[in-house]
Coordinates of N, CA, C and O and ligand atoms in Angstrom, one line a residue:
M1 N 181.4 86.2 92.0 CA 182.3 85.8 93.0 C 182.0 84.2 93.3 O 182.7 83.8 94.3
V2 N 181.0 83.6 92.7 CA 180.6 82.3 93.1 C 181.8 81.3 93.0 O 181.8 80.2 93.6
N3 N 182.8 81.7 92.2 CA 183.9 80.7 92.1 C 185.1 80.9 92.8 O 186.1 80.2 92.7
I4 N 185.0 81.7 93.8 CA 186.2 82.3 94.6 C 185.9 81.9 96.2 O 184.8 82.1 96.6
T5 N 187.1 81.4 96.8 CA 186.9 81.5 98.2 C 188.2 81.9 98.9 O 189.2 82.0 98.2
L6 N 188.1 82.4 100.1 CA 189.4 82.8 100.8 C 189.9 81.7 101.7 O 189.1 81.4 102.6
A7 N 191.1 81.1 101.6 CA 191.7 80.3 102.5 C 192.7 80.9 103.3 O 193.3 82.0 102.8
I8 N 193.0 80.5 104.5 CA 194.2 80.9 105.2 C 194.8 79.6 105.8 O 194.2 78.9 106.5
I9 N 196.2 79.5 105.5 CA 196.9 78.5 106.2 C 197.4 79.2 107.6 O 198.0 80.2 107.6
K10 N 196.9 78.6 108.6 CA 197.0 79.2 109.9 C 198.4 79.0 110.6 O 199.2 78.2 110.1
P11 N 198.6 79.8 111.5 CA 200.1 79.7 112.2 C 200.5 78.3 112.7 O 201.7 78.1 112.7
D12 N 199.6 77.5 113.1 CA 200.0 76.2 113.6 C 200.6 75.3 112.4 O 201.6 74.7 112.6
A13 N 199.9 75.4 111.3 CA 200.2 74.6 110.1 C 201.6 75.2 109.5 O 202.4 74.5 109.0
M14 N 201.7 76.5 109.6 CA 203.0 77.2 109.2 C 204.1 76.8 110.1 O 205.2 76.5 109.4
A15 N 203.8 76.8 111.3 CA 204.9 76.4 112.3 C 205.4 74.9 112.2 O 206.7 74.7 112.3
A16 N 204.4 74.2 111.8 CA 204.8 72.7 111.5 C 205.3 72.6 110.3 O 205.6 71.2 109.9
R17 N 205.5 73.5 109.4 CA 206.0 73.3 108.1 C 205.1 72.4 107.2 O 205.5 71.7 106.2
H18 N 203.8 72.6 107.3 CA 202.8 71.9 106.6 C 202.3 72.7 105.3 O 201.5 72.1 104.6
Q19 N 202.8 74.0 105.2 CA 202.2 74.6 104.0 C 202.3 74.1 102.7 O 201.5 74.2 101.8
G20 N 203.6 73.4 102.4 CA 203.7 72.8 101.1 C 202.7 71.6 100.9 O 202.0 71.5 99.8
K21 N 202.6 70.7 101.9 CA 201.6 69.6 101.8 C 200.3 70.2 101.7 O 199.3 69.5 100.8
I22 N 199.8 71.2 102.4 CA 198.4 71.7 102.3 C 198.2 72.3 100.8 O 197.1 72.2 100.3
L23 N 199.2 73.1 100.5 CA 199.0 73.7 99.0 C 198.9 72.5 98.1 O 198.2 72.6 97.1
D24 N 199.6 71.4 98.2 CA 199.5 70.3 97.3 C 198.1 69.7 97.4 O 197.5 69.4 96.2
R25 N 197.5 69.6 98.5 CA 196.1 69.1 98.6 C 195.2 70.1 97.9 O 194.2 69.6 97.2
I26 N 195.5 71.4 98.0 CA 194.6 72.4 97.4 C 194.7 72.2 95.9 O 193.7 72.2 95.1
L27 N 195.9 72.1 95.4 CA 196.2 72.1 94.0 C 195.5 70.7 93.3 O 194.9 70.7 92.3
Q28 N 195.9 69.7 94.0 CA 195.2 68.4 93.7 C 193.8 68.2 93.7 O 193.1 67.5 93.0
G29 N 193.2 69.1 94.6 CA 191.7 69.3 94.8 C 191.2 70.0 93.6 O 189.8 70.2 93.7
G30 N 191.8 70.5 92.7 CA 191.3 71.2 91.5 C 191.3 72.8 91.8 O 190.6 73.3 90.9
F31 N 191.6 73.3 92.8 CA 191.6 74.8 93.1 C 193.0 75.5 92.3 O 193.9 74.9 92.4
N32 N 192.7 76.7 91.7 CA 193.5 77.4 91.3 C 193.9 78.5 92.3 O 193.0 79.2 92.7
V33 N 195.2 78.7 92.5 CA 195.6 79.8 93.6 C 195.8 81.1 92.6 O 196.6 81.1 91.7
R34 N 194.8 82.0 93.0 CA 194.8 83.3 92.3 C 195.5 84.4 92.9 O 195.6 85.5 92.4
G35 N 195.7 84.2 94.2 CA 196.5 85.2 95.0 C 197.1 84.5 96.2 O 196.5 83.5 96.7
S36 N 198.3 85.0 96.7 CA 198.7 84.4 97.8 C 199.7 85.6 98.6 O 200.2 86.4 98.0
R37 N 199.6 85.5 99.9 CA 200.6 86.3 100.7 C 201.1 85.5 101.8 O 200.6 84.5 102.1
I38 N 202.1 86.0 102.5 CA 202.6 85.5 103.8 C 202.6 86.7 104.7 O 203.4 87.6 104.5
I39 N 201.7 86.6 105.6 CA 201.7 87.8 106.6 C 201.4 87.3 108.0 O 201.0 86.3 108.3
R40 N 201.9 88.1 108.9 CA 201.7 87.8 110.4 C 200.7 89.1 110.7 O 201.1 90.2 110.7
M41 N 199.5 88.6 111.1 CA 198.4 89.5 111.5 C 198.8 90.2 112.7 O 199.3 89.5 113.7
S42 N 198.5 91.5 112.9 CA 198.3 92.1 114.1 C 197.3 91.6 114.9 O 196.2 91.1 114.3
K43 N 197.2 91.7 116.3 CA 196.1 91.2 117.1 C 194.8 91.9 116.5 O 193.7 91.4 116.4
Q44 N 195.0 93.4 116.3 CA 193.8 94.0 115.8 C 193.4 93.6 114.4 O 192.1 93.7 114.2
Q45 N 194.2 93.2 113.5 CA 193.8 92.6 112.2 C 193.0 91.3 112.5 O 192.0 91.2 111.8
A46 N 193.5 90.4 113.3 CA 192.9 89.3 113.6 C 191.5 89.5 114.1 O 190.5 88.8 113.7
E47 N 191.5 90.4 115.0 CA 190.1 90.8 115.6 C 189.0 91.2 114.5 O 187.9 91.0 114.5
G48 N 189.7 92.0 113.6 CA 188.9 92.6 112.5 C 188.3 91.4 111.5 O 187.3 91.4 111.1
F49 N 189.2 90.6 111.2 CA 188.9 89.4 110.4 C 187.9 88.6 111.1 O 186.9 88.1 110.3
Y50 N 187.9 88.3 112.3 CA 186.9 87.4 113.0 C 185.9 88.3 113.7 O 185.4 87.8 114.7
E51 N 185.6 89.5 113.2 CA 184.6 90.4 114.0 C 183.3 89.7 114.2 O 182.7 89.8 115.3
V52 N 182.9 88.7 113.5 CA 181.6 88.1 113.6 C 181.6 87.2 114.8 O 180.6 86.9 115.4
H53 N 182.8 86.8 115.3 CA 182.9 85.9 116.5 C 183.1 86.9 117.8 O 183.3 86.1 118.8
R54 N 183.3 88.1 117.7 CA 183.5 88.8 118.8 C 182.4 88.6 119.9 O 181.3 88.6 119.6
G55 N 182.8 88.6 121.0 CA 181.9 88.3 122.3 C 181.7 86.7 122.5 O 181.2 86.2 123.5
K56 N 182.1 85.9 121.7 CA 182.1 84.5 122.0 C 183.3 84.0 122.8 O 184.3 84.7 122.9
P57 N 183.0 82.9 123.6 CA 184.0 82.6 124.5 C 185.5 82.3 124.1 O 186.3 82.5 124.7
F58 N 185.5 81.8 122.8 CA 186.8 81.5 122.2 C 187.5 82.8 121.4 O 188.5 82.6 120.8
F59 N 186.9 83.9 121.4 CA 187.4 85.0 120.6 C 188.7 85.4 120.9 O 189.6 85.6 120.0
E60 N 189.1 85.6 122.3 CA 190.3 86.1 122.7 C 191.4 84.9 122.3 O 192.5 85.3 121.7
E61 N 191.2 83.7 122.6 CA 192.0 82.6 122.2 C 192.2 82.6 120.6 O 193.4 82.5 120.3
L62 N 191.3 82.6 119.9 CA 191.3 82.7 118.4 C 192.2 83.8 117.9 O 193.1 83.6 117.0
T63 N 191.8 85.1 118.4 CA 192.6 86.1 117.9 C 194.0 86.2 118.3 O 194.9 86.7 117.5
A64 N 194.3 85.7 119.5 CA 195.7 85.6 120.1 C 196.4 84.5 119.1 O 197.6 84.7 118.7
F65 N 195.8 83.4 118.8 CA 196.4 82.4 117.9 C 196.7 82.9 116.6 O 197.7 82.7 116.0
M66 N 195.7 83.5 116.0 CA 195.9 84.0 114.6 C 196.8 85.1 114.4 O 197.3 85.2 113.2
S67 N 197.3 85.8 115.5 CA 198.3 86.8 115.4 C 199.5 86.3 116.0 O 200.5 87.0 116.1
S68 N 199.7 85.0 116.2 CA 200.9 84.5 116.9 C 202.0 84.2 116.0 O 203.0 84.0 116.5
G69 N 201.8 84.1 114.7 CA 203.0 84.0 113.8 C 202.5 84.1 112.3 O 201.4 84.5 112.1
P70 N 203.4 83.6 111.4 CA 203.0 83.9 109.9 C 201.9 83.0 109.6 O 201.5 81.9 110.0
T71 N 201.0 83.5 108.6 CA 200.0 82.9 107.9 C 200.1 83.0 106.5 O 200.8 83.9 106.0
M72 N 199.3 82.1 105.7 CA 199.3 82.3 104.2 C 197.8 82.5 103.7 O 197.1 81.5 103.6
P73 N 197.3 83.7 103.7 CA 196.2 84.0 103.0 C 196.1 83.7 101.4 O 197.1 84.0 100.8
L74 N 195.0 82.9 100.9 CA 195.1 82.4 99.6 C 193.7 82.9 99.0 O 192.7 82.4 99.5
V75 N 193.7 83.3 97.8 CA 192.6 83.5 96.9 C 192.4 82.1 96.0 O 193.3 81.9 95.3
L76 N 191.4 81.3 96.3 CA 191.2 80.1 95.5 C 190.1 80.1 94.5 O 188.9 80.6 94.9
E77 N 190.2 79.7 93.3 CA 189.3 79.7 92.4 C 188.9 78.2 92.0 O 189.9 77.3 91.6
K78 N 187.7 78.0 91.7 CA 187.2 76.6 91.5 C 185.6 76.8 91.2 O 185.1 77.6 91.9
D79 N 184.9 75.9 90.3 CA 183.6 76.0 90.4 C 183.1 75.5 91.7 O 183.7 74.6 92.5
N80 N 182.1 76.2 92.5 CA 181.6 75.9 93.7 C 182.7 75.9 94.7 O 182.7 75.0 95.6
A81 N 183.4 77.0 94.7 CA 184.7 76.9 95.5 C 184.5 77.1 97.0 O 185.2 76.2 97.8
V82 N 183.5 77.7 97.4 CA 183.2 77.9 98.8 C 182.9 76.4 99.4 O 183.4 75.9 100.5
A83 N 181.8 75.7 98.9 CA 181.5 74.5 99.4 C 182.6 73.4 99.2 O 182.8 72.6 100.1
D84 N 183.1 73.4 98.1 CA 184.1 72.4 97.8 C 185.4 72.6 98.7 O 185.8 71.6 99.1
F85 N 185.7 73.8 99.0 CA 186.9 73.9 100.0 C 186.6 73.5 101.3 O 187.4 72.8 102.0
R86 N 185.2 73.9 101.8 CA 184.8 73.4 103.1 C 185.0 71.9 103.1 O 185.2 71.3 104.3
D87 N 184.6 71.2 102.1 CA 184.7 69.7 102.1 C 186.1 69.2 102.1 O 186.4 68.4 102.7
L88 N 187.0 70.0 101.4 CA 188.4 69.6 101.4 C 189.1 69.8 102.8 O 189.9 68.9 103.1
I89 N 188.6 70.8 103.5 CA 189.2 71.0 104.8 C 188.6 70.2 105.9 O 189.2 69.9 107.0
G90 N 187.4 69.9 105.9 CA 186.7 69.2 106.8 C 186.1 70.1 108.1 O 186.3 71.2 107.9
V91 N 185.4 69.5 108.9 CA 184.6 70.3 109.9 C 185.6 70.9 110.8 O 186.8 70.5 111.0
T92 N 185.1 71.9 111.6 CA 185.9 72.8 112.4 C 186.8 71.9 113.4 O 188.0 72.3 113.5
N93 N 186.2 70.8 114.1 CA 187.0 70.1 115.1 C 187.7 69.0 114.4 O 187.0 68.2 113.9
P94 N 189.0 69.1 114.4 CA 189.7 67.8 113.6 C 189.3 66.5 114.1 O 189.4 65.6 113.4
A95 N 188.9 66.4 115.3 CA 188.6 65.0 115.9 C 187.4 64.5 115.2 O 187.1 63.4 115.1
D96 N 186.6 65.4 114.5 CA 185.4 65.0 114.0 C 185.5 65.1 112.4 O 184.5 64.7 111.6
A97 N 186.5 65.6 112.0 CA 186.8 65.7 110.5 C 186.8 64.4 109.7 O 187.5 63.3 110.4
A98 N 186.4 64.3 108.5 CA 186.3 63.1 107.8 C 187.8 62.7 107.4 O 188.6 63.7 107.3
E99 N 188.0 61.3 107.2 CA 189.2 61.0 106.7 C 189.8 61.7 105.5 O 188.8 61.9 104.5
G100 N 190.9 61.9 105.2 CA 191.5 62.5 104.0 C 191.1 64.0 104.0 O 191.8 64.7 102.9
T101 N 190.6 64.7 104.9 CA 190.4 66.2 104.8 C 191.9 66.7 105.5 O 192.6 66.2 106.3
I102 N 192.0 68.0 105.2 CA 193.2 68.7 105.5 C 193.3 68.9 107.2 O 194.2 68.6 107.8
R103 N 192.0 69.2 107.7 CA 192.0 69.2 109.2 C 192.2 68.0 109.8 O 192.9 67.8 110.8
K104 N 191.7 66.8 109.3 CA 191.9 65.4 109.9 C 193.4 65.2 109.9 O 194.0 64.8 110.9
D105 N 194.1 65.6 108.9 CA 195.5 65.1 108.7 C 196.5 66.2 109.1 O 197.6 65.7 109.6
F106 N 196.1 67.4 109.4 CA 197.1 68.4 109.7 C 196.8 69.2 110.9 O 197.6 69.9 111.5
A107 N 195.6 69.2 111.5 CA 195.2 69.9 112.6 C 195.3 69.3 114.0 O 195.0 68.0 114.1
A108 N 195.7 70.0 115.0 CA 195.9 69.3 116.3 C 194.8 69.5 117.3 O 194.5 68.7 118.1
S109 N 194.0 70.5 117.1 CA 192.9 71.0 118.0 C 191.8 71.7 117.4 O 191.9 72.2 116.3
L110 N 190.7 71.8 118.2 CA 189.6 72.7 117.7 C 190.0 74.1 117.4 O 189.6 74.7 116.4
G111 N 190.8 74.7 118.2 CA 191.3 76.0 118.2 C 192.4 76.3 117.0 O 192.2 77.1 116.2
E112 N 193.4 75.3 117.0 CA 194.5 75.4 116.2 C 194.3 74.4 115.0 O 194.8 73.2 115.2
N113 N 193.4 74.7 114.1 CA 192.9 73.8 113.2 C 193.4 74.0 111.6 O 192.7 73.5 110.7
A114 N 194.7 74.5 111.6 CA 195.3 74.3 110.2 C 195.0 75.3 109.2 O 195.7 75.9 108.5
V115 N 193.7 75.4 109.0 CA 193.2 76.2 107.8 C 191.9 76.8 108.2 O 190.9 76.4 108.9
H116 N 191.8 78.0 107.3 CA 190.3 78.6 107.3 C 189.8 78.6 106.1 O 190.6 78.6 105.0
G117 N 188.6 78.5 105.9 CA 187.9 78.6 104.5 C 186.6 79.4 104.7 O 185.8 79.2 105.6
S118 N 186.2 80.3 103.8 CA 185.0 81.1 103.8 C 183.9 80.2 103.9 O 183.8 79.1 103.4
D119 N 182.7 80.7 104.5 CA 181.6 79.9 104.7 C 180.4 80.3 103.8 O 179.3 79.6 103.8
S120 N 180.6 81.3 103.0 CA 179.5 81.8 102.1 C 180.1 82.5 100.9 O 181.2 83.1 101.1
D121 N 179.5 82.7 99.8 CA 180.0 83.6 98.8 C 180.1 85.1 99.1 O 181.1 85.7 98.9
E122 N 179.2 85.5 100.0 CA 179.2 86.9 100.4 C 180.4 87.1 101.4 O 181.2 87.9 101.3
N123 N 180.6 86.0 102.3 CA 181.7 86.2 103.2 C 183.1 86.1 102.5 O 184.2 86.6 102.7
A124 N 183.1 85.1 101.4 CA 184.4 85.0 100.6 C 184.7 86.4 99.9 O 185.9 86.6 100.1
E125 N 183.7 87.1 99.5 CA 184.0 88.3 98.8 C 184.6 89.4 99.8 O 185.7 89.9 99.6
K126 N 184.0 89.4 101.0 CA 184.6 90.3 102.1 C 185.8 90.0 102.5 O 186.7 90.7 102.7
E127 N 186.1 88.6 102.7 CA 187.2 88.1 103.2 C 188.5 88.2 102.2 O 189.7 88.6 102.5
V128 N 188.2 88.2 101.0 CA 189.3 88.2 99.9 C 189.7 89.7 100.0 O 190.9 90.0 99.9
A129 N 188.7 90.6 100.0 CA 188.9 92.2 100.0 C 189.7 92.6 101.2 O 190.4 93.5 101.4
F130 N 189.5 91.7 102.4 CA 190.2 92.1 103.7 C 191.7 91.9 103.5 O 192.5 92.7 104.0
F131 N 192.2 90.9 102.6 CA 193.6 90.7 102.6 C 194.3 91.1 101.3 O 195.4 91.2 101.1
F132 N 193.4 91.3 100.2 CA 194.0 91.4 98.8 C 193.4 92.7 98.1 O 192.3 92.9 97.9
A133 N 194.4 93.4 97.5 CA 194.0 94.4 96.6 C 193.6 93.7 95.2 O 194.2 92.7 94.9
R134 N 192.8 94.3 94.4 CA 192.3 93.7 93.3 C 193.4 93.5 92.3 O 193.5 92.4 91.7
A135 N 194.5 94.3 92.3 CA 195.6 94.2 91.4 C 196.4 93.0 91.7 O 197.2 92.5 90.9
D136 N 196.3 92.6 93.0 CA 197.0 91.4 93.4 C 196.3 90.1 93.3 O 196.8 89.0 93.8
I137 N 195.2 90.0 92.6 CA 194.5 88.8 92.4 C 194.6 88.5 90.9 O 194.1 89.3 90.0
L138 N 195.0 87.3 90.4 CA 195.2 87.0 89.1 C 194.0 86.5 88.3 O 193.3 85.7 88.7
G139 N 193.7 87.4 87.3 CA 192.6 87.0 86.4 C 191.1 86.7 87.0 O 190.4 86.1 86.4
V140 N 190.9 87.4 88.0 CA 189.5 87.2 88.6 C 188.7 88.4 88.3 O 187.6 88.3 87.9
F141 N 189.2 89.6 88.5 CA 188.4 90.9 88.2 C 188.7 91.4 86.8 O 189.7 91.1 86.2
Ligands
LIG201 P1 185.2 77.5 110.9 O1 186.7 77.8 110.8 O2 185.0 76.0 110.6 O3 184.3 78.1 110.0 P2 184.1 78.9 113.0 O4 183.0 78.4 113.9 O5 183.8 80.0 112.1 O6 184.7 77.5 112.3 O7 185.2 79.3 114.0 C1 186.3 80.0 113.6 C2 187.6 79.5 114.1 O8 187.5 79.7 115.6 C3 187.7 77.9 114.1 O9 188.3 77.6 112.8 C4 188.7 77.7 115.3 O10 190.0 77.9 115.0 C5 188.1 78.6 116.3 N1 187.2 78.1 117.2 C6 185.8 77.7 116.9 N2 185.2 77.3 117.9 C7 186.1 77.2 119.0 C8 186.0 76.7 120.3 O11 185.0 76.2 120.8 N3 187.1 76.8 121.0 C9 188.4 77.4 120.6 N4 188.5 77.7 119.2 C10 187.3 77.6 118.5
LIG202 MG1 183.9 80.2 110.0

């Protein structure tokens, strides 16, 4: 799974109609899209996805936001996918994100920061499985 990461275009970016521009950044960045969905998570699903953050002060805000509207989970393939995608999106707070990153250009705040990217190969595998059946991922398995 080292060449796979899980991205999510978050509700703020979807509502702002930025999904096309973000997908273009992803494709121009050399990632292949191997799976895609458009879903609105329930609050319970969002809590499940972000289970690792349960108990943190922003957990309620985060899971309310992530279940507030449509999102696009994506399975992305590239050499060094996890690290390269984190580079493409920039750091968590868009105010600190490098020029030319997705969060710098499309995110409004620390909480509503346009995109998710897995932080390790182990978590990428779990996060892909959270949203996608194997049969719905092209050419990976
Ligand atoms: P990451 O998305 O860059 O990996 P994490 O620390 O894993 O950042 O946090 C998950 C998500 O939780 C962030 O992308 C952001 O949407 C939200 N978040 C993180 N820290 C805060 C905070 O201090 N206030 C509000 N939301 C936060
Ligand atoms: Mg994270």
